[in-house]
Tab-separated table of C-alpha atoms in Angstrom:
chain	number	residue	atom	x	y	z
A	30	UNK	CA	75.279	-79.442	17.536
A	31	UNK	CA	75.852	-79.862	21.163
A	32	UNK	CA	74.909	-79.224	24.492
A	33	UNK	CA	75.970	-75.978	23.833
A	34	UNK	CA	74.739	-75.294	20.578
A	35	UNK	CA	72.554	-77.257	18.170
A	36	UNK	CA	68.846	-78.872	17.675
A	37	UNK	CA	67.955	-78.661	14.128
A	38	UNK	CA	64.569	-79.282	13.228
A	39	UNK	CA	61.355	-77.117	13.576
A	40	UNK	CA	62.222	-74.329	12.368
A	41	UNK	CA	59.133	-71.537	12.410
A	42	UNK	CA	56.639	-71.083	14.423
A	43	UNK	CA	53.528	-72.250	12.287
A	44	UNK	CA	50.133	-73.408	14.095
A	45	UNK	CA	49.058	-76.658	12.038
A	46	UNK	CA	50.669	-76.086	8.686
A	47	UNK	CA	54.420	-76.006	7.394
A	48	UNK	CA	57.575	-78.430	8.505
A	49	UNK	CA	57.095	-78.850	11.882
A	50	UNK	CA	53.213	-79.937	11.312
A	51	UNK	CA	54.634	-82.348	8.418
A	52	UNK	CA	57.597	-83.873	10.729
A	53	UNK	CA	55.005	-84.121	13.550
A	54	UNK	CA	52.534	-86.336	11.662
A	55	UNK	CA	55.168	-88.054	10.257
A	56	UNK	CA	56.076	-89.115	13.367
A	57	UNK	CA	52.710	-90.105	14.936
A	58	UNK	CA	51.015	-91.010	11.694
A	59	UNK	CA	51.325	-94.617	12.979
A	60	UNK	CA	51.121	-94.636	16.680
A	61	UNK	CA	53.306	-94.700	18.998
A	62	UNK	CA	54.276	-98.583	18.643
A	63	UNK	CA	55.806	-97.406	14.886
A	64	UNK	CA	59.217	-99.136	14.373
A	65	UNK	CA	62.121	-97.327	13.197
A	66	UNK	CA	60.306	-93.499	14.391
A	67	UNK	CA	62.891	-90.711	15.089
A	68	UNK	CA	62.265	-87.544	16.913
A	69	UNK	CA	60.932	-88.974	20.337
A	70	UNK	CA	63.346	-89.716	23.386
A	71	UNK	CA	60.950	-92.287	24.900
A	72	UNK	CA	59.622	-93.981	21.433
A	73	UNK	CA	59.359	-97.182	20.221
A	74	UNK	CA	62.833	-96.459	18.081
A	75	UNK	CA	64.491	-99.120	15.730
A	76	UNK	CA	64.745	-102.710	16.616
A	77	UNK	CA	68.229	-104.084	16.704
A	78	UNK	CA	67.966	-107.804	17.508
A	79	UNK	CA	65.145	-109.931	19.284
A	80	UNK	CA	67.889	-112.400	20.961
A	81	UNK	CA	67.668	-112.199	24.621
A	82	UNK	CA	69.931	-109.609	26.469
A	83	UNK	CA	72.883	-109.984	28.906
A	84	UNK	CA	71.112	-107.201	30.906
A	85	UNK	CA	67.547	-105.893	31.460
A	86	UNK	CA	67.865	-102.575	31.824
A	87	UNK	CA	69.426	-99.396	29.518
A	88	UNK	CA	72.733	-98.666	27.841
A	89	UNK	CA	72.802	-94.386	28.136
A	90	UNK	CA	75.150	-92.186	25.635
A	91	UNK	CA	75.258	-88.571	25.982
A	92	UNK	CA	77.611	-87.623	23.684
A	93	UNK	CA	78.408	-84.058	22.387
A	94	UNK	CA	81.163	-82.133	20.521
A	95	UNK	CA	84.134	-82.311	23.253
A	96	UNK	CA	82.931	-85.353	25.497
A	97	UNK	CA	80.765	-88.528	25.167
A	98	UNK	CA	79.694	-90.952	28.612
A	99	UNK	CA	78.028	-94.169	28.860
A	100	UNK	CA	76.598	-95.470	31.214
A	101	UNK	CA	75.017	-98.927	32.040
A	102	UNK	CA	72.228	-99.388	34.102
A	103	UNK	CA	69.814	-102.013	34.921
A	104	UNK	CA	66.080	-101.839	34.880
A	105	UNK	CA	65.399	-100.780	38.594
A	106	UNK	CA	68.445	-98.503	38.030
A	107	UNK	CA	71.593	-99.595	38.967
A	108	UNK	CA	74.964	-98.688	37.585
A	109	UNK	CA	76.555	-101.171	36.687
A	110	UNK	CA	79.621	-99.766	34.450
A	111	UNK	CA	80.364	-96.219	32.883
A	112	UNK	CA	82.634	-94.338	30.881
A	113	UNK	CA	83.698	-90.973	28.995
A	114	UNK	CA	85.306	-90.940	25.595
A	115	UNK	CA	86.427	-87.968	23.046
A	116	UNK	CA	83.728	-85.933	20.840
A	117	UNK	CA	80.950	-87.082	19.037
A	118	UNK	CA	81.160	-85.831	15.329
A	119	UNK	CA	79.357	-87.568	12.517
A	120	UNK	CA	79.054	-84.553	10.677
A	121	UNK	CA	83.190	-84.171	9.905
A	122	UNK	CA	83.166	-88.274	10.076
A	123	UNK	CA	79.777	-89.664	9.077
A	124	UNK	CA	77.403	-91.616	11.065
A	125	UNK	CA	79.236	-94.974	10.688
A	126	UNK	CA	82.366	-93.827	12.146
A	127	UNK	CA	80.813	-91.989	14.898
A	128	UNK	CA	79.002	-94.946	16.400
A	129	UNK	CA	81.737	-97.225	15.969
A	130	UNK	CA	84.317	-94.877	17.972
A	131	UNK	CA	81.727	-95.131	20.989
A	132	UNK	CA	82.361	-99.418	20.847
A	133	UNK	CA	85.712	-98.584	23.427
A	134	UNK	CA	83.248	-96.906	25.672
A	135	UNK	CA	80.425	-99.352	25.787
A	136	UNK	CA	82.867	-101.823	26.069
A	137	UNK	CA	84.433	-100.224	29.194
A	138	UNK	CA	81.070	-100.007	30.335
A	139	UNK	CA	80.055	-103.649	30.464
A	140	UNK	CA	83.519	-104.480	31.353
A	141	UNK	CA	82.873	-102.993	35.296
A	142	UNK	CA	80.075	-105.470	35.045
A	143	UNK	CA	81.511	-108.179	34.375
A	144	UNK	CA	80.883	-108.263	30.569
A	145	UNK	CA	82.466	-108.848	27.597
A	146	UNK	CA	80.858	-107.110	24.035
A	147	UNK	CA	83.322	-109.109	21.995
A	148	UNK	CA	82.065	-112.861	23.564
A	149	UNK	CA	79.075	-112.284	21.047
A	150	UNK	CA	76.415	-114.173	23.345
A	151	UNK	CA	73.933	-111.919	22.626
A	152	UNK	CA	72.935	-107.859	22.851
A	153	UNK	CA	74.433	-106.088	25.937
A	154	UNK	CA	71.281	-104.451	27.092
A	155	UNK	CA	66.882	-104.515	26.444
A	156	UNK	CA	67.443	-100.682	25.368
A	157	UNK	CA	69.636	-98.161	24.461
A	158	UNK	CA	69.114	-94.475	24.978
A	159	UNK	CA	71.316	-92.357	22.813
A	160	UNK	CA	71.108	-88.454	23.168
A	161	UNK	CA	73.814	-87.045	20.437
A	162	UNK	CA	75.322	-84.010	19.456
A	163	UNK	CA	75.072	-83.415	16.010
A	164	UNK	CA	71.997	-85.260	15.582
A	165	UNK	CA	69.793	-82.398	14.676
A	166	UNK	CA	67.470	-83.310	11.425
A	167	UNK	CA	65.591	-86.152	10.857
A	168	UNK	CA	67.526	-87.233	8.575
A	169	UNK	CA	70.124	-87.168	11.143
A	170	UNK	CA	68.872	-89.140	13.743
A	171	UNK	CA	67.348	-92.310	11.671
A	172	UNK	CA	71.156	-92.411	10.129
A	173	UNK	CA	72.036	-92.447	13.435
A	174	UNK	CA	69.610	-94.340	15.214
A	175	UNK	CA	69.946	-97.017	12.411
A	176	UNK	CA	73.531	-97.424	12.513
A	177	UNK	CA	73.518	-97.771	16.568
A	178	UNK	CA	70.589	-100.541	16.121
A	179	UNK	CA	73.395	-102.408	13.434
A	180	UNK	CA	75.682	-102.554	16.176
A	181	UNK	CA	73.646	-105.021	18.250
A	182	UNK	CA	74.414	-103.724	21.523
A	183	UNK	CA	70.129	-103.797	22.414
A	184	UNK	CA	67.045	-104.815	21.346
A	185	UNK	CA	65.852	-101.264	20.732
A	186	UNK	CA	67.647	-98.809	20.009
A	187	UNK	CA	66.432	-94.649	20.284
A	188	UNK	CA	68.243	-91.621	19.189
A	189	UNK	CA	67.471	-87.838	20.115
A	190	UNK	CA	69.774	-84.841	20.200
A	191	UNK	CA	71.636	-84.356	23.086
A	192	UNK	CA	69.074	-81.067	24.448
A	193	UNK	CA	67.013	-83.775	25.868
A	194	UNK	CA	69.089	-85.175	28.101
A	195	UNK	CA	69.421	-81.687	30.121
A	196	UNK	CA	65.601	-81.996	29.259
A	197	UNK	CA	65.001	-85.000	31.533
A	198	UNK	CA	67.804	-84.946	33.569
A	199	UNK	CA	66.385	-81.089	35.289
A	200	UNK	CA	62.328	-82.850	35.385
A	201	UNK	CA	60.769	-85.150	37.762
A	202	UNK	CA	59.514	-86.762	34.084
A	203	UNK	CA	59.602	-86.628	30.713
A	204	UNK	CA	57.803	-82.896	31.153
A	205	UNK	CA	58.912	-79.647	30.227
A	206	UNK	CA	61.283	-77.045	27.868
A	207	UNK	CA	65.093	-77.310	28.846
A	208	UNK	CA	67.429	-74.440	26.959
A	209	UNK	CA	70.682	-75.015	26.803
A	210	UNK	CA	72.727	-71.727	26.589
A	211	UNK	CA	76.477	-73.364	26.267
A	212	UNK	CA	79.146	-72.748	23.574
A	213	UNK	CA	75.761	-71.964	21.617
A	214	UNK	CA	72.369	-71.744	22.435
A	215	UNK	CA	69.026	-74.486	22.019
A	216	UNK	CA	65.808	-75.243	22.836
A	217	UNK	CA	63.917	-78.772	23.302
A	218	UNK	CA	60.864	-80.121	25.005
A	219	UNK	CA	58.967	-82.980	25.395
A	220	UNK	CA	55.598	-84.283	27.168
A	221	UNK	CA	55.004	-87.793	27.994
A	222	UNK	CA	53.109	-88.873	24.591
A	223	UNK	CA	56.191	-88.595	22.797
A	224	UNK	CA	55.473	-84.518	21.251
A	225	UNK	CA	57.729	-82.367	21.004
A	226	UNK	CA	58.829	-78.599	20.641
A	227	UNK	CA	62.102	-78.487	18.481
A	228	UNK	CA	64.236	-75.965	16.881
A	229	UNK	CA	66.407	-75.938	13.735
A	230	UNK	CA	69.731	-74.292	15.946
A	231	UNK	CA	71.813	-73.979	13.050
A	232	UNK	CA	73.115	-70.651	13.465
A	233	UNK	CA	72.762	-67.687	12.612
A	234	UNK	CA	71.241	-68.843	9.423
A	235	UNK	CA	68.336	-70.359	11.419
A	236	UNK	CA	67.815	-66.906	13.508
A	237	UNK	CA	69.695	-68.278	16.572
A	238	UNK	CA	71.626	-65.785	18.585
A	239	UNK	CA	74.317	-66.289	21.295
A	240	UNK	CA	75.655	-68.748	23.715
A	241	UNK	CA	79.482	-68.638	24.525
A	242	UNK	CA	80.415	-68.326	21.190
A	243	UNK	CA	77.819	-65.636	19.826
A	244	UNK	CA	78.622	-63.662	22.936
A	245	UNK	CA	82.424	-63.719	22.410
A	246	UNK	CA	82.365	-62.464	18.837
A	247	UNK	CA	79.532	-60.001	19.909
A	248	UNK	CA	82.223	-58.617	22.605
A	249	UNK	CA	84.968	-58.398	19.783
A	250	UNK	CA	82.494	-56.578	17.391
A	251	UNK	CA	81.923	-53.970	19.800
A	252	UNK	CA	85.481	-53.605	21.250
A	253	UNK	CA	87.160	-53.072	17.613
A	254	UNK	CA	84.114	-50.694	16.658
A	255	UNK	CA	84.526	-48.368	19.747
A	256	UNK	CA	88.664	-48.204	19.171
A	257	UNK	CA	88.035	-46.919	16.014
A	258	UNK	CA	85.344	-45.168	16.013
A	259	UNK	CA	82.093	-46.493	14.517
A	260	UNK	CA	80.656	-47.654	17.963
A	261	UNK	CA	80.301	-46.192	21.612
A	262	UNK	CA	82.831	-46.472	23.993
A	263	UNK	CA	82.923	-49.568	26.080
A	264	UNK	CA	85.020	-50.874	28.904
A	265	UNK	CA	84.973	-54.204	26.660
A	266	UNK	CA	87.899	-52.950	24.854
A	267	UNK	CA	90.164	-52.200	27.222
A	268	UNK	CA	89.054	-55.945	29.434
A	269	UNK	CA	89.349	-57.653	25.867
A	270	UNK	CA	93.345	-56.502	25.129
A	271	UNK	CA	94.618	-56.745	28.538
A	272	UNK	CA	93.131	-60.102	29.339
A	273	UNK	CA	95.224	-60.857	26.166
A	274	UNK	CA	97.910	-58.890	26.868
A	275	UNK	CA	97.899	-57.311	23.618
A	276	UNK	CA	97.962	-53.472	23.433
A	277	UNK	CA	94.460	-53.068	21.686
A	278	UNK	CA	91.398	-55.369	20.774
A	279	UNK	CA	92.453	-54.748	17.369
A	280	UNK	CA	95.310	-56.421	18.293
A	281	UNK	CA	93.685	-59.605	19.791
A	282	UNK	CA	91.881	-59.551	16.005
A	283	UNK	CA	94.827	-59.212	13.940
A	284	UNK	CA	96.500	-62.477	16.299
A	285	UNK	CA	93.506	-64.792	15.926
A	286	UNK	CA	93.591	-63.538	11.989
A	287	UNK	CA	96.930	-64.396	11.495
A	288	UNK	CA	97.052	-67.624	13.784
A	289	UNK	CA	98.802	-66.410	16.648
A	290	UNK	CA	95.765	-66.876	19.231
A	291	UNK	CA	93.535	-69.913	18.897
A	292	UNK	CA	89.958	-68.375	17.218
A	293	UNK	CA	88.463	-70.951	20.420
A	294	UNK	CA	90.054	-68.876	23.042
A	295	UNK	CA	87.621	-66.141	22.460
A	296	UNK	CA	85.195	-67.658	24.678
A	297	UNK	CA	87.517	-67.028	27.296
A	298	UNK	CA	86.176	-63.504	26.986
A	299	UNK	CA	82.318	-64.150	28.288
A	300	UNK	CA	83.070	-63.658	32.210
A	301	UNK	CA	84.882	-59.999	30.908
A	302	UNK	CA	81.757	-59.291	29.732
A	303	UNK	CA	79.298	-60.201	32.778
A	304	UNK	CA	81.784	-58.434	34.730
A	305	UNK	CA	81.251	-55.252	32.299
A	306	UNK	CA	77.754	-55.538	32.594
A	307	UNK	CA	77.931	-55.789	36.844
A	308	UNK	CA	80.096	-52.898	36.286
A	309	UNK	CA	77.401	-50.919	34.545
A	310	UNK	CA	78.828	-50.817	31.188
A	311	UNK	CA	75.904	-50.312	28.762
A	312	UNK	CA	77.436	-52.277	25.868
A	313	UNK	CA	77.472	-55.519	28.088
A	314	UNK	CA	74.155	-54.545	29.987
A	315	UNK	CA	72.331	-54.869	26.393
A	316	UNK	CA	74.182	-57.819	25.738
A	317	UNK	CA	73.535	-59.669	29.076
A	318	UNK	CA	69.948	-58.389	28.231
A	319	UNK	CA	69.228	-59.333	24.816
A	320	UNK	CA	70.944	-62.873	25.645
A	321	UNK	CA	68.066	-63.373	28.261
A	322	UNK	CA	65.998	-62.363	25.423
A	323	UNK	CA	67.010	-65.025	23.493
A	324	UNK	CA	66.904	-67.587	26.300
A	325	UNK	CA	63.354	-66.732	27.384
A	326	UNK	CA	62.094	-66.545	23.957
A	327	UNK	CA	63.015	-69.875	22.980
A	328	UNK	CA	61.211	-71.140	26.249
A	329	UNK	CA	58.323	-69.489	25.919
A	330	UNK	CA	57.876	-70.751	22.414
A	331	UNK	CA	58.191	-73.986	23.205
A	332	UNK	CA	55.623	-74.051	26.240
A	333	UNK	CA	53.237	-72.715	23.802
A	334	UNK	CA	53.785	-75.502	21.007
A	335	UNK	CA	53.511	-77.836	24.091
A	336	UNK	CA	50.036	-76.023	25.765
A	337	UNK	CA	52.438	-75.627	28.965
A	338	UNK	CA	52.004	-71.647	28.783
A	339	UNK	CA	49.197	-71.655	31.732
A	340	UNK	CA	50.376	-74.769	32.905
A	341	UNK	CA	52.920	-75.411	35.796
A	342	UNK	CA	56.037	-76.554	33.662
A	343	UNK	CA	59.732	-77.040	34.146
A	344	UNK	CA	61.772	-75.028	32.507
A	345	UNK	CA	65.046	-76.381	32.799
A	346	UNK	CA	68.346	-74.382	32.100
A	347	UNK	CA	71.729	-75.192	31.672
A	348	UNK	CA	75.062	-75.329	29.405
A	349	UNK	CA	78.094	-73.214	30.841
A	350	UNK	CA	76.438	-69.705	30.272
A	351	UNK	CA	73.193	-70.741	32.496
A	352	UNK	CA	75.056	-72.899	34.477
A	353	UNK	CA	77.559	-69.908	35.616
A	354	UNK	CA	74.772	-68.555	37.313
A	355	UNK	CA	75.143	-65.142	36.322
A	356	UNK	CA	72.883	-63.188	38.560
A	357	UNK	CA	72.159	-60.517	35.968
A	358	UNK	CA	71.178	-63.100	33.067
A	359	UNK	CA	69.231	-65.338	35.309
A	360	UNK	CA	67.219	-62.809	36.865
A	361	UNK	CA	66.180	-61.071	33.256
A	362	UNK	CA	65.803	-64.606	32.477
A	363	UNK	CA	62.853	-65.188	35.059
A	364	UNK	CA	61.563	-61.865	34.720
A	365	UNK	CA	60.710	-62.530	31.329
A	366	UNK	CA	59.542	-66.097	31.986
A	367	UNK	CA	57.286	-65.187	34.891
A	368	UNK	CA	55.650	-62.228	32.480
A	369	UNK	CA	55.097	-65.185	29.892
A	370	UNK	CA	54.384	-68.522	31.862
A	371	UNK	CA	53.788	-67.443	35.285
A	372	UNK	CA	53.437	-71.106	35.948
A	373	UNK	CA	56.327	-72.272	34.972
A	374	UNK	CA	59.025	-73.599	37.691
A	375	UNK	CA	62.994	-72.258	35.688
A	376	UNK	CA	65.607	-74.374	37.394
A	377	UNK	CA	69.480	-74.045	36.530
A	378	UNK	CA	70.927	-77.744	36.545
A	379	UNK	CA	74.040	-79.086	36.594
A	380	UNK	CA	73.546	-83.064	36.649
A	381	UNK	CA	75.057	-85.100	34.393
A	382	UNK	CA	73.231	-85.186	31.273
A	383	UNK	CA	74.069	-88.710	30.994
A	384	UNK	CA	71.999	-89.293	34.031
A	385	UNK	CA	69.210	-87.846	31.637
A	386	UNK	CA	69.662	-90.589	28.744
A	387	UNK	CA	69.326	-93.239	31.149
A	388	UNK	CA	66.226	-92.050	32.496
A	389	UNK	CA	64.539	-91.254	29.350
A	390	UNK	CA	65.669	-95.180	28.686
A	391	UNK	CA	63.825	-95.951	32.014
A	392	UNK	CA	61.174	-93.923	30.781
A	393	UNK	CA	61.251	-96.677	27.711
A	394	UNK	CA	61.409	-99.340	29.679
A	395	UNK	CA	58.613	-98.110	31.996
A	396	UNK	CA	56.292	-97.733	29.090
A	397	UNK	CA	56.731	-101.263	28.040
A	398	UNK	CA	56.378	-102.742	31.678
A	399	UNK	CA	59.680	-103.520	31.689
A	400	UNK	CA	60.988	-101.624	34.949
A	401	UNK	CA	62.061	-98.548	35.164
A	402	UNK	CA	59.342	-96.926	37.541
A	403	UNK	CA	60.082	-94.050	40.446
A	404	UNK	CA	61.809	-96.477	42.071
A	405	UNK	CA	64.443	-97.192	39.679
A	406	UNK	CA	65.299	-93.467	38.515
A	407	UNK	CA	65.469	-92.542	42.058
A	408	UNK	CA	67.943	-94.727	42.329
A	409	UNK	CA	69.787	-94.083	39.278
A	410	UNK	CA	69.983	-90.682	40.751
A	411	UNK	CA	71.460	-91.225	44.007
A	412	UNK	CA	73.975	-93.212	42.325
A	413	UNK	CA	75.104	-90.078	40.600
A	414	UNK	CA	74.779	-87.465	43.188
A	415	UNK	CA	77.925	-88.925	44.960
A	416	UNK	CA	80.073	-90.305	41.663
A	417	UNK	CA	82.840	-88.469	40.168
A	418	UNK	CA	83.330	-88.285	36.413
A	419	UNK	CA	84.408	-91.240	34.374
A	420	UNK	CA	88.067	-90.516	33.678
């Protein structure tokens, strides 16, 4: 899923036994210097050639459902080229298709530095650091991870779903829980051995619960129910139809049923329903509330897979729900978190989550004594602090 919506991987909480226990040992049965390991950001990851490369440094994707950006960036973290590109889906197109629609953008990329992908002189960059939407299971992110190493754009080559680039991109290192609370809602974190706290994020069918999405259709369930009956009156109704300007919420149903209102525009109605809630409207007060729920639940969980529960830890949030900075969501939020981890620091961020890839890259290439130290990511992030989107 993206940003907004979708790690899928560890799935209950179980202490030493079960799926995540099995995909954690599986991961570290062989030590960090394993070849081909999925799973951790800063691994050793697949190798994709061992010809020398155009540039030292890191070729960053963060690429989710409605966007992708690249960005290229040398080893003591200078931009040297970027760009932004449509969706990333190789669920609807598989993962051979995917990665070959991001060749335009890495090729716009090294263009700005002079480069040309199609000379074939050798691989673009020492590392690429791919954080993708969509690339949720295991299974997932080798497919992934493989085909990106085929393409021969680096000599290593690291895939991880697209949470961890709000991850690193909100933390001072690879430390801490980031949850992204977007079109859906997710959880990831990371320490700097390489573990990790994941979550499966499928849905409902994986016990996940709102984001911009969930909280639309939660709006719409309790707007038809109180027009005819079977619920308690709420001022949701009567925001839902006349932001539509349709006579009922009913209405608004019956349009999106019969394809006269895109079934997307719903989301539209998640300000109507912080509004309700600053209003005092109880419906959207125990929305508001159980979404912070949600939110602080999946970050508590994760410090505690991590040992960060009595530890100071970042606990980074973001996607357009968190982002929005709703006052009543983000102070249930760190109510809850300061009850649970009165140590940890939340923190709503809003950079680039491409500036997140490269770092976890520099991360990579710090590891290896290749670059990449303080130095270099402070730079990479003044470089972004100024620069306007890719177009």
């Amino acid at each position: 899923m993206s940003l907004g919506g979708g790690t899928r991987q560890i799935a209950a909480e179980q202490d030493g036994g079960g799926v995540e226990q099995s995909m954690e040992n599986d991961r570290r049965a062989d030590g960090p210097a394993r070849e081909d390991t999925v799973g951790n950001p800063i691994g050793a990851g697949t190798v994709g050639t061992t010809e020398p490369e155009l540039v030292s440094g890191v070729l960053a994707v963060d690429a989710g459902n409605s966007k992708t950006d690249v960005a290229l960036v040398t080893a003591d973290g200078t931009v040297l080229g970027t760009a932004r590109g449509g969706g990333f889906t190789p669920h609807l197109v598989g993962a051979e298709a995917a990665v070959a629609g991001l060749a335009p953008l890495v090729a716009a990329a090294a263009a700005q530095a002079g480069l040309d992908t199609a000379a074939g002189i050798g691989p673009l960059v020492t590392h690429l650091s791919a954080c993708l939407a969509n690339a949720d299971l295991p299974v997932e992110e080798q497919r992934l991870q493989q085909a990106l190493a085929a393409r021969g754009w680096s000599r290593t080559a690291v895939v991880a779903n697209d949470t961890f680039a709000l991850l690193r991109a909100g933390t001072d290192a690879p430390r801490g829980v980031a949850v992204v609370c977007g079109a859906g809602i997710n959880c990831a974190g990371l320490l700097p051995d390489g573990r990790t706290a994941r979550f499966p994020a499928l849905g409902t069918i994986t016990g996940d619960w709102g984001g911009g999405s969930g909280l639309a259709l939660e709006v719409m369930w309790w707007s038809v129910r109180a027009e005819d009956g079977r619920g308690p009156a709420t001022a949701l109704a009567a925001a839902t139809a006349g932001y539509f300007g349709l006579p009922s919420a009913t209405a608004v149903a019956e349009a999106v049923h019969l394809g006269r209102l895109a079934e997307v525009r719903l989301h539209e109605l998640v300000p109507l329903l912080f509004a309700a809630a600053e209003g005092g409207d109880r419906v959207a007060l125990d929305l508001v509330e159980r979404q912070a729920e949600e939110v602080a639940r999946l970050a508590l969980v994760a410090l505690r897979r991590l040992e960060l529960l009595d530890a100071p830890a970042d606990v980074v949030l973001g996607g357009g729900v968190l982002a929005s900075r709703q006052p009543l969501l983000l102070d249930a939020v760190r109510a809850r978190l300061a009850a649970g981890a009165p140590l940890a620091v939340p923190r709503v961020v809003t950079t680039p989550p491409v500036v997140g890839a490269a770092l976890l890259g520099l991360d990579h290439l710090a590891v290896e004594g290749l670059g990449g130290g303080p130095a270099a990511q402070q730079r990479l992030r003044a470089s972004y602090a100024g620069r306007r989107p890719a177009a």
